[in-house]
Tab-separated table of C-alpha atoms in Angstrom:
chain	number	residue	atom	x	y	z
R	119	UNK	CA	-4.834	11.681	-2.060
R	120	UNK	CA	-6.355	8.974	0.061
R	121	UNK	CA	-3.990	6.010	-0.223
R	122	UNK	CA	-1.989	3.619	1.898
R	123	UNK	CA	0.698	3.216	-0.774
R	124	UNK	CA	3.878	4.351	0.989
R	125	UNK	CA	5.855	4.616	-2.254
R	126	UNK	CA	3.216	6.884	-3.786
R	127	UNK	CA	3.032	9.079	-0.701
R	128	UNK	CA	6.809	9.487	-0.544
R	129	UNK	CA	6.874	10.231	-4.281
R	130	UNK	CA	4.463	13.104	-3.651
R	131	UNK	CA	6.965	14.604	-1.230
R	132	UNK	CA	9.731	14.260	-3.819
R	133	UNK	CA	7.466	15.898	-6.415
R	134	UNK	CA	7.201	18.843	-4.029
R	135	UNK	CA	10.945	19.246	-3.679
R	136	UNK	CA	11.747	17.041	-0.695
R	137	UNK	CA	14.859	14.891	-0.745
R	138	UNK	CA	14.280	11.457	0.720
R	139	UNK	CA	16.892	10.196	3.132
R	140	UNK	CA	18.767	7.190	1.753
R	141	UNK	CA	17.482	4.952	4.561
R	142	UNK	CA	13.903	5.364	3.277
R	143	UNK	CA	14.625	3.975	-0.192
R	144	UNK	CA	13.193	0.559	0.723
R	145	UNK	CA	10.102	1.936	2.439
R	146	UNK	CA	7.761	0.743	-0.309
R	147	UNK	CA	7.891	-2.754	1.235
R	148	UNK	CA	5.823	-1.394	4.115
R	149	UNK	CA	2.779	-1.189	1.839
R	150	UNK	CA	2.908	-4.935	1.196
R	151	UNK	CA	3.375	-5.640	4.892
R	152	UNK	CA	0.334	-3.512	5.690
R	153	UNK	CA	-1.798	-5.337	3.142
R	154	UNK	CA	-0.683	-8.706	4.507
R	155	UNK	CA	-1.533	-7.626	8.043
R	156	UNK	CA	-5.000	-6.458	7.041
R	157	UNK	CA	-5.765	-9.300	4.652
R	158	UNK	CA	-4.005	-12.368	6.047
R	159	UNK	CA	-2.196	-14.569	3.599
R	160	UNK	CA	0.302	-17.351	3.823
R	161	UNK	CA	3.176	-14.856	3.919
R	162	UNK	CA	4.630	-14.433	7.378
R	163	UNK	CA	7.447	-12.195	8.512
R	164	UNK	CA	10.331	-13.437	10.564
R	165	UNK	CA	10.994	-11.691	13.859
R	166	UNK	CA	13.955	-9.920	12.215
R	167	UNK	CA	11.826	-8.719	9.283
R	168	UNK	CA	9.169	-7.472	11.698
R	169	UNK	CA	11.743	-5.514	13.744
R	170	UNK	CA	13.210	-4.003	10.577
R	171	UNK	CA	9.742	-3.066	9.307
R	172	UNK	CA	8.880	-1.374	12.594
R	173	UNK	CA	12.153	0.560	12.531
R	174	UNK	CA	11.611	1.595	8.909
R	175	UNK	CA	8.013	2.645	9.593
R	176	UNK	CA	9.219	4.747	12.503
R	177	UNK	CA	11.798	6.468	10.270
R	178	UNK	CA	9.133	7.165	7.634
R	179	UNK	CA	6.817	8.630	10.272
R	180	UNK	CA	9.577	10.798	11.732
R	181	UNK	CA	10.456	12.102	8.264
R	182	UNK	CA	6.905	12.716	7.035
R	183	UNK	CA	5.074	13.963	10.131
R	184	UNK	CA	6.691	17.440	10.262
R	185	UNK	CA	5.914	17.938	6.574
R	186	UNK	CA	2.188	17.197	6.752
R	187	UNK	CA	-0.331	19.751	7.853
C-alpha cells in the first residue's frame, strides 16, 4: 500500500511472518516526526530527540530494505 505510516508498514511485515527487532518497537513515532517536518507546527524536537529519530530511522531502513523488492 502507498502510505507513510511506519507502524502500518512494519505491521505488514509482521503479518507476513517477520519478527521485529525489539529496538524497532518505538518506530511509530517516526510517522509523527515526518508529518511535523512536512507540515510545520509548533512542535519542535530537541537535538537529542532528533539524533534518536535519525538513529531509529536508520535501524528501520536497515531492517526493511533487504525485505522489500
